[in-house]
Coordinates of C-alpha atoms in Angstrom, one line a residue:
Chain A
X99 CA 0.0 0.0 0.0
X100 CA 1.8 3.1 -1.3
X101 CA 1.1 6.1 -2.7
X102 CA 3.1 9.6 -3.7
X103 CA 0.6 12.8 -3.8
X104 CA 1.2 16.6 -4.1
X105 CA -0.4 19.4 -4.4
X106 CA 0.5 22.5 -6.4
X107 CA -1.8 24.8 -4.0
X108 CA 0.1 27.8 -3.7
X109 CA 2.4 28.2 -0.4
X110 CA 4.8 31.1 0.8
X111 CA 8.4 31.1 -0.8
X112 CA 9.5 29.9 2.7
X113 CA 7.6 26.7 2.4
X114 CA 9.3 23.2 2.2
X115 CA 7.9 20.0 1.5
X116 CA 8.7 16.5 3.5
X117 CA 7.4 12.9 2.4
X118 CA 4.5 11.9 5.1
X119 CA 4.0 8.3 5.7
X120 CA 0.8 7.5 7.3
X121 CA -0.2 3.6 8.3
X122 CA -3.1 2.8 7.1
X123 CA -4.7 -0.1 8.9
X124 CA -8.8 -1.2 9.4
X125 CA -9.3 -4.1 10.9
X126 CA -12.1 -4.9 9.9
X127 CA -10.5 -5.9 6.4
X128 CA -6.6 -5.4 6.4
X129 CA -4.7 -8.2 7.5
X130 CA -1.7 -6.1 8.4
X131 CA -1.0 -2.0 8.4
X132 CA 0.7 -0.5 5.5
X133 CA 1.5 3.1 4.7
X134 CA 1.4 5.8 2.3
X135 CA 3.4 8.0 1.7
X136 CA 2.0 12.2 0.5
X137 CA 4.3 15.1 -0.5
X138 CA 3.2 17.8 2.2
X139 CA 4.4 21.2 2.4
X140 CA 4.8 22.7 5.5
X141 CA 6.3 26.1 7.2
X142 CA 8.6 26.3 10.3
X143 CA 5.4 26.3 12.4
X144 CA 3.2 23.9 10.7
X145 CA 2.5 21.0 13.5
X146 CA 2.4 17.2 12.0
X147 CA -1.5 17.2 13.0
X148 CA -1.6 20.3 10.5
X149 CA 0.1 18.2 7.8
X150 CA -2.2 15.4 8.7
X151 CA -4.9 17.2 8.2
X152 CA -3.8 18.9 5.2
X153 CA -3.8 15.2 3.5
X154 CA -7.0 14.7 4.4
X155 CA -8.2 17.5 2.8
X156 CA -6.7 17.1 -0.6
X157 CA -5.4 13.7 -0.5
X158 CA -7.4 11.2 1.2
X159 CA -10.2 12.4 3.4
X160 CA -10.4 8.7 5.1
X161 CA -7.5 8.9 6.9
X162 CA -8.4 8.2 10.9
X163 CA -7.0 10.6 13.1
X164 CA -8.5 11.8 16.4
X165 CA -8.0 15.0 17.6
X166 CA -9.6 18.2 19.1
X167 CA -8.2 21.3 20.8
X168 CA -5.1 21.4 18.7
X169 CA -3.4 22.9 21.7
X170 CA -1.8 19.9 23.9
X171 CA -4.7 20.2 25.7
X172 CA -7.4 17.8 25.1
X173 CA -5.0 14.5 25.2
X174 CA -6.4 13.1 21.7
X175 CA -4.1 13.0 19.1
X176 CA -1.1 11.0 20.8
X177 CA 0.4 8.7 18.2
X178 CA 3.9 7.4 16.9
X179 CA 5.6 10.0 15.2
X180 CA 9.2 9.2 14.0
X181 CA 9.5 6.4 16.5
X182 CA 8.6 8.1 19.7
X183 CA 5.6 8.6 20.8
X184 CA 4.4 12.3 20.8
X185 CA 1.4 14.6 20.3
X186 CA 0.6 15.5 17.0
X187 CA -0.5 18.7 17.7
X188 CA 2.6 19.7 20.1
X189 CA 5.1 18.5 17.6
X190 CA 6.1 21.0 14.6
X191 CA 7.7 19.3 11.4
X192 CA 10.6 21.6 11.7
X193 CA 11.8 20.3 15.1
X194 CA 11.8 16.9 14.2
X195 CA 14.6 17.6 11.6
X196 CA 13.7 14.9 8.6
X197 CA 12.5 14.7 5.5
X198 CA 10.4 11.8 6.0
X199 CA 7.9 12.0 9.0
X200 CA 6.1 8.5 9.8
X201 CA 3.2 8.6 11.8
X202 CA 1.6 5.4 13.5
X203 CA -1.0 4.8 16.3
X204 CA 0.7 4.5 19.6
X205 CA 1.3 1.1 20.7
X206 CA 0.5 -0.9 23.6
X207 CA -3.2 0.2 22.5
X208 CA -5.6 -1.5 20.5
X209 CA -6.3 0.2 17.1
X210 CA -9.5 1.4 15.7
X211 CA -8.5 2.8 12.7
X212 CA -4.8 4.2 10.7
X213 CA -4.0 6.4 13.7
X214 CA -7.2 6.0 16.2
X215 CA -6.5 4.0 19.6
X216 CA -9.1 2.8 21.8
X217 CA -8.7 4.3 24.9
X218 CA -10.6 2.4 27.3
X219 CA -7.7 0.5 28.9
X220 CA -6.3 3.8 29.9
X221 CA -10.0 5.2 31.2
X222 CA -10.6 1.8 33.2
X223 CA -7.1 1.8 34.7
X224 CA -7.3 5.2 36.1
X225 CA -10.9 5.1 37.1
X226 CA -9.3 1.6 38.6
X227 CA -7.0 4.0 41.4
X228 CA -10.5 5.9 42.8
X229 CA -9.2 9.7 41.0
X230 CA -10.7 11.7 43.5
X231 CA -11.2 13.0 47.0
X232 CA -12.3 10.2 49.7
X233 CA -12.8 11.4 52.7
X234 CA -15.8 11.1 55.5
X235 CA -17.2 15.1 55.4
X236 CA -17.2 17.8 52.9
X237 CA -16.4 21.4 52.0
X238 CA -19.7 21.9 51.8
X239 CA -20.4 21.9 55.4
X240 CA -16.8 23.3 56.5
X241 CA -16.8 26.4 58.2
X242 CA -14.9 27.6 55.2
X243 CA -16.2 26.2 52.8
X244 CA -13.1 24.9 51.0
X245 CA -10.5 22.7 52.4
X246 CA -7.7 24.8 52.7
X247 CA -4.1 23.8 51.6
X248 CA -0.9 25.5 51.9
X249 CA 1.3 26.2 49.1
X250 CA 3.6 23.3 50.0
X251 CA 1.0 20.9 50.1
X252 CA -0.2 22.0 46.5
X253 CA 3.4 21.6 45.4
X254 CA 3.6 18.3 46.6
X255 CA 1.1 16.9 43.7
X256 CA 0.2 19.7 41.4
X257 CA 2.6 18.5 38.7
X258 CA 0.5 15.2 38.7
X259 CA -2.6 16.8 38.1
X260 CA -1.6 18.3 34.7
X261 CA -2.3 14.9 33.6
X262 CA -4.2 14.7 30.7
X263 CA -4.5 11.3 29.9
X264 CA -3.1 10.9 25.9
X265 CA -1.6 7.6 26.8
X266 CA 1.8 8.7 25.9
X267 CA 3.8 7.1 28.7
X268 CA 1.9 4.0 28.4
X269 CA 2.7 3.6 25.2
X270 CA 6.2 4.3 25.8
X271 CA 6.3 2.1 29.1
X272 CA 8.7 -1.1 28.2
X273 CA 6.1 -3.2 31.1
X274 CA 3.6 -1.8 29.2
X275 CA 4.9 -3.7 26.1
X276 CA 4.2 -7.3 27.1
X277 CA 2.3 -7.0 29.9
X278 CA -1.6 -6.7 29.2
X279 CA -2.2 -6.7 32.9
X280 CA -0.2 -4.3 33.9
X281 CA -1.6 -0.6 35.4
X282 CA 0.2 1.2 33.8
X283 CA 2.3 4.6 34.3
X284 CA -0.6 6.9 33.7
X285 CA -2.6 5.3 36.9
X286 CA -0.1 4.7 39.1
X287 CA 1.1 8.7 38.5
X288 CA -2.6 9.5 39.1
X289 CA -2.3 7.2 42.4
X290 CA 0.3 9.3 44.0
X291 CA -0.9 12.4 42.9
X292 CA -4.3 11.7 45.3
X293 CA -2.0 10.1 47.8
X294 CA 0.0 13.5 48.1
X295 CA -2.7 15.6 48.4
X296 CA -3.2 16.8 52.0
X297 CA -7.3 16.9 51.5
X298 CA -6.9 13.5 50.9
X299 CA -8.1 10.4 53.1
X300 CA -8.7 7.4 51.1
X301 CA -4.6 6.4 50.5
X302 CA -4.7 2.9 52.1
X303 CA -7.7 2.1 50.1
X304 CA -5.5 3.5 47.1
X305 CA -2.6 1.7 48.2
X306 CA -4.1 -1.6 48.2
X307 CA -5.0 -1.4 44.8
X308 CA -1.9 -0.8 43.4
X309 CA -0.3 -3.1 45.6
X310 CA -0.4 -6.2 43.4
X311 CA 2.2 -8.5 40.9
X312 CA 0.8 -6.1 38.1
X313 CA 0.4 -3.0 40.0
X314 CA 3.0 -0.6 41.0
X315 CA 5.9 -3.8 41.3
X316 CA 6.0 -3.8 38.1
X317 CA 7.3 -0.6 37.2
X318 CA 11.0 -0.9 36.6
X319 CA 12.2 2.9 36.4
X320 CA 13.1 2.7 32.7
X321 CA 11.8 6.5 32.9
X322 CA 10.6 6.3 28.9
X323 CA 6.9 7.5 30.6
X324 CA 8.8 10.7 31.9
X325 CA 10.5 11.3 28.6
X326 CA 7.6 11.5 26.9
X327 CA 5.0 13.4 29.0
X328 CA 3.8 16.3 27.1
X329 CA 3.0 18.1 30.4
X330 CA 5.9 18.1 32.0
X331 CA 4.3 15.2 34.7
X332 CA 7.1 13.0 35.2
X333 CA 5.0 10.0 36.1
X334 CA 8.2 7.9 37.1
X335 CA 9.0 10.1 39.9
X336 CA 5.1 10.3 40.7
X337 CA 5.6 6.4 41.0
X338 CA 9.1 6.2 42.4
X339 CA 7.7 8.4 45.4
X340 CA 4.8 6.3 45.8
X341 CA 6.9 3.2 45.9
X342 CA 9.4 4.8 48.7
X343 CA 6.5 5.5 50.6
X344 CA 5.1 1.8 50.0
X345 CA 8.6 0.5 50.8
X346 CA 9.0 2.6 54.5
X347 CA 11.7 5.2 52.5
X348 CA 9.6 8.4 53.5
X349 CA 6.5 9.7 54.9
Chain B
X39 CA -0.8 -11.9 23.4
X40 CA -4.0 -11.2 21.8
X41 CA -3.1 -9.1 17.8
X42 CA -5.6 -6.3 19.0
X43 CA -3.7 -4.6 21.6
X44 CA -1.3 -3.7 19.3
X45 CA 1.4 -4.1 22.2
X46 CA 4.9 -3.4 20.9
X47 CA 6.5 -6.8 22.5
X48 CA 9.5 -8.0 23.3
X49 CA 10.9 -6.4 20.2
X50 CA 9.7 -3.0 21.6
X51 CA 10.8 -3.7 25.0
X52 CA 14.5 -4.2 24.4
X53 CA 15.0 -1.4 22.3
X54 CA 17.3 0.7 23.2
X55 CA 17.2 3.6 21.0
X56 CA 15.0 6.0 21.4
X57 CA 15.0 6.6 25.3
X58 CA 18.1 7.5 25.9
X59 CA 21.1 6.0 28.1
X60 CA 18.2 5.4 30.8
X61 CA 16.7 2.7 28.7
X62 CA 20.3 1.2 27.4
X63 CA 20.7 0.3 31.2
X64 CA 17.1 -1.1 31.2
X65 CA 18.2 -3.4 28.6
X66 CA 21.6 -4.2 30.2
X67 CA 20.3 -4.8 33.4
X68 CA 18.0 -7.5 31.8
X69 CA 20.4 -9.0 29.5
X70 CA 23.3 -9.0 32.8
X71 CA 20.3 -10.8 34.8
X72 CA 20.2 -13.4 32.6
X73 CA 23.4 -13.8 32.2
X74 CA 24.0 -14.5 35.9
X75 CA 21.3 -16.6 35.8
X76 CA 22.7 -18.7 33.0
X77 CA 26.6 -18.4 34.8
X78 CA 24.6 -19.5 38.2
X79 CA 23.3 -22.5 36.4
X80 CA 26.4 -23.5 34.9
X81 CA 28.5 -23.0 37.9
X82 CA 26.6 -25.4 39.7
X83 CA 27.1 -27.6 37.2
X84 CA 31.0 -26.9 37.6
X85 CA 31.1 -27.2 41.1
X86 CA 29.3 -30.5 40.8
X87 CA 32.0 -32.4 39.7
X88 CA 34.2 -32.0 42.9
X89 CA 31.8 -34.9 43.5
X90 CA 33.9 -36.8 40.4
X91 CA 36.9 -36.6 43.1
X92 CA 40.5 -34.9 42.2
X93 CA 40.9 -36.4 38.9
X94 CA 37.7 -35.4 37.0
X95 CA 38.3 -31.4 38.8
X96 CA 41.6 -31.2 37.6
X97 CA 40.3 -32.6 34.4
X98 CA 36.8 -30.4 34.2
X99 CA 39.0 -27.0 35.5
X100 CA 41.1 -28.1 31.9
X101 CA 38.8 -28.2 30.1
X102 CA 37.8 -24.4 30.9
X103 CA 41.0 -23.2 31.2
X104 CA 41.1 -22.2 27.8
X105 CA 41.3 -18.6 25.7
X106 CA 37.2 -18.6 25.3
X107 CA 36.5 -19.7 29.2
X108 CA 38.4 -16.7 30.1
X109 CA 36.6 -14.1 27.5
X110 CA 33.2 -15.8 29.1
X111 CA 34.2 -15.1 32.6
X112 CA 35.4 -11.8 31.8
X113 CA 31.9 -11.2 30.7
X114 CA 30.2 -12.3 33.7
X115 CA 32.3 -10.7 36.0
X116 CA 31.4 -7.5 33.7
X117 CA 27.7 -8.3 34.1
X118 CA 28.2 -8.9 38.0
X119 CA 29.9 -5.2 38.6
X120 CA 27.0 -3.7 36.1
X121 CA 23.7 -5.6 37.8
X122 CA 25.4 -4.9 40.6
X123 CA 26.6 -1.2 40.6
X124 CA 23.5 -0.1 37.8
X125 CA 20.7 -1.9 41.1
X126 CA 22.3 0.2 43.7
X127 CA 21.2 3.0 41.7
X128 CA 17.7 1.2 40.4
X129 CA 16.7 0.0 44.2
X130 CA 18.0 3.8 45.4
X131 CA 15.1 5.3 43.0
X132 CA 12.7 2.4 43.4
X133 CA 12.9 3.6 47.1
X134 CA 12.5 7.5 46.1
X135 CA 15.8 8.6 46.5
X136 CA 17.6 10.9 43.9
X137 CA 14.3 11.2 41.9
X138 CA 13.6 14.8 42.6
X139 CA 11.0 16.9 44.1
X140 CA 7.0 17.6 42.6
X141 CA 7.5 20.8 41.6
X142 CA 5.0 22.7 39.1
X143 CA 6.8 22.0 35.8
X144 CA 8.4 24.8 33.3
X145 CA 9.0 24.5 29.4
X146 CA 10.4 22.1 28.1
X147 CA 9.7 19.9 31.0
X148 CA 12.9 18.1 31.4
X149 CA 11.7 15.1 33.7
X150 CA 13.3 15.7 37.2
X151 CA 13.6 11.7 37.9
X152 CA 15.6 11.9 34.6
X153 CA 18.5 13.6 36.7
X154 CA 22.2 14.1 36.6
X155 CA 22.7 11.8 39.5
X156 CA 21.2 8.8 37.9
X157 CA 22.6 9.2 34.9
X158 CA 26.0 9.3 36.9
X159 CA 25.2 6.2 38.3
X160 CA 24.3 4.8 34.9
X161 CA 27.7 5.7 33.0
X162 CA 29.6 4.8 36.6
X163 CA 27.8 1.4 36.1
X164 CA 29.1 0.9 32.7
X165 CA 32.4 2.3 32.9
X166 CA 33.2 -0.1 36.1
X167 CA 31.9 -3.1 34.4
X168 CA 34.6 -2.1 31.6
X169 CA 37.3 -1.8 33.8
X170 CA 36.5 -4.9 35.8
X171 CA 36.5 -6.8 32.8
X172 CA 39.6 -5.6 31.6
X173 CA 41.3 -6.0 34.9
X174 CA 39.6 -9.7 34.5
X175 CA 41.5 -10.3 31.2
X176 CA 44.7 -9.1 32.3
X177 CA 44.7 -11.6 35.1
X178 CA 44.1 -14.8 33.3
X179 CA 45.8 -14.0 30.2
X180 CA 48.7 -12.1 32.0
X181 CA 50.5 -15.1 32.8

């Protein structure tokens, strides 16, 4: 499956063009994925969701791709762009310093479609580690209404809550790669961040969900899930802290 | 493995080569543990034959004595001093240590586990596996 396209639509002078390779897979009817490969041109700020896009409007409008805010904000458009996984919409042609830009759908999650993933896994996982307050009363009745928090105790977890759950560091997560139990870097990142935050009263309950052969044990600090975090989240700390806490390192 | 989760496998686990030097000590770590594991095997095999009396050790140590039994134990005691060196470091983070601090993250979010220190450890790893090994060599083919 192969196929070379341009367009003569006219660009600036400063435009330059790269070959795209997009995998093209349905299963429903392919056996295997193939690619195909489009001329794009693209400027020093043109994003590789951009070029995808561009291909389906004057290449091949059935190309699969999910994505939304365009702004690394909405998590949707994770896939495999030159080998590493990588938002689509936070990754600009120029930086990745090629003339041929492959895009493929992450792995480690089952494909819908070319560049789609199911996302499920990831939603059931992180639902999985209770992503939310637990405790017995409520702000509602507090005399101040809020439960209030100190600047160090925000700091101690609010680089895990700029989580936005693309899926990025599970699909760059070597456990992640042959273990289908396994709960991944994205859930155990969002288990310490509740666990660190002061409001917090449901960490045992937390703990003992992670606290299995496929849970947190199996995390074995490759750091590929910090490397690729769009959001600067550094889940491999996240976990690494949870683990010292687990193992009787710190309090 | 069911073909729908589209999981990289083994393939994708052992490659080193797009995570950097953190994920070439992944895959010597696993490769060294094997090793071991193999070397642990076999040396209870070699042990074994003290059971054959004086004549069949003197005649099993022979037998190993030779160029390419030295190059393989050069090579495990290199994959001793990595596992060895290269888990200090790994059980060290496992427990939280060296990892860095949550902190709210600035452009272009450089992961803080990712740190100087453990990439210290990493290279230290290697580089005293290499000198091991070369110390190993000069003794059984310095004679």
């Amino acid at each position: 499956m192969a196929q070379v396209s341009s367009v003569s639509n006219e660009q600036s002078p400063t435009a330059k063009s790269i070959t795209l390779k997009i995998s093209r897979y349905n299963p429903e009817h392919d056996e295997s994925s193939g690619f195909m490969e489009f001329n794009v041109k693209y400027e020093k700020w043109t994003t590789v969701l951009e070029a995808i896009l561009d291909v389906k409007k004057h290449f091949d409008h059935s190309v699969a791709v999910r994505y939304s805010c365009r702004q690394a904000t909405c998590g949707s458009c994770g896939m495999i762009i030159n080998g590493k996984p990588r938002l689509a919409c936070f990754t600009k042609i120029s930086e990745l310093d090629s003339n041929t830009v492959t895009v493929e759908p992450m792995n480690n999650f089952p494909v819908i479609r070319d560049l789609a993933v199911k996302f499920e896994k990831l939603f059931d996982t992180h639902q999985k580690i209770k992503p939310y307050l637990i405790r017995d009363d409520t702000e509602l009745v507090s005399d101040e209404k809020e439960f209030l928090q100190t600047p160090e105790e925000v700091e101690q977890y609010i680089q895990f809550a700029n989580c936005i759950k693309c899926g990025l560091c599970n699909s760059a997560c070597p456990t992640m790669a042959t273990d289908s139990s396994f709960v991944g870097p994205q859930a155990l990142a969002q288990a310490y961040r509740y666990v660190a935050d002061s409001r917090d009263k449901g960490k045992d309950s937390r703990l003992k969900i992670i606290d299995d052969s496929h849970g947190i044990w199996r995390c074995h600090f490759a750091g590929s899930c910090s490397q690729v975090c769009p959001k600067g989240v550094d889940p491999a700390m996240g976990i690494q802290l949870l683990r010292g806490y687990m193992l009787g390192f710190s309090s | 493995m069911p073909q729908d989760e589209h999981k990289e496998g083994i393939g994708g686990m052992i490659n080193p080569r797009r995570y950097g030097i953190e994920r070439v000590a992944y895959l010597l770590m696993r490769l060294s543990g094997l090793g071991l594991l193999a070397y642990f095997i076999g040396h209870i095999y070699e042990t074994s034959n003290i059971l054959r009396g004086q004549v069949g050790w003197n005649d099993f140590m022979e037998m190993i004595s030779t160029p390419e039994g030295h190059i393989i134990m050069s090579i495990v005691i290199a994959m001793c001093v990595f596992h060895t060196v290269n888990g200090v470091r790994v059980m060290l983070g496992h427990g939280g240590v060296g990892v860095g601090k949550p902190a709210r993250p600035d452009y272009p979010y450089d992961p803080a586990s990712q740190n100087y220190r453990h990439k210290i450890g990493i290279y230290s790893a290697i580089l005293l596996a290499a000198v091991a090994m070369m110390y190993g060599l000069a003794v059984m083919f310095g004679e």
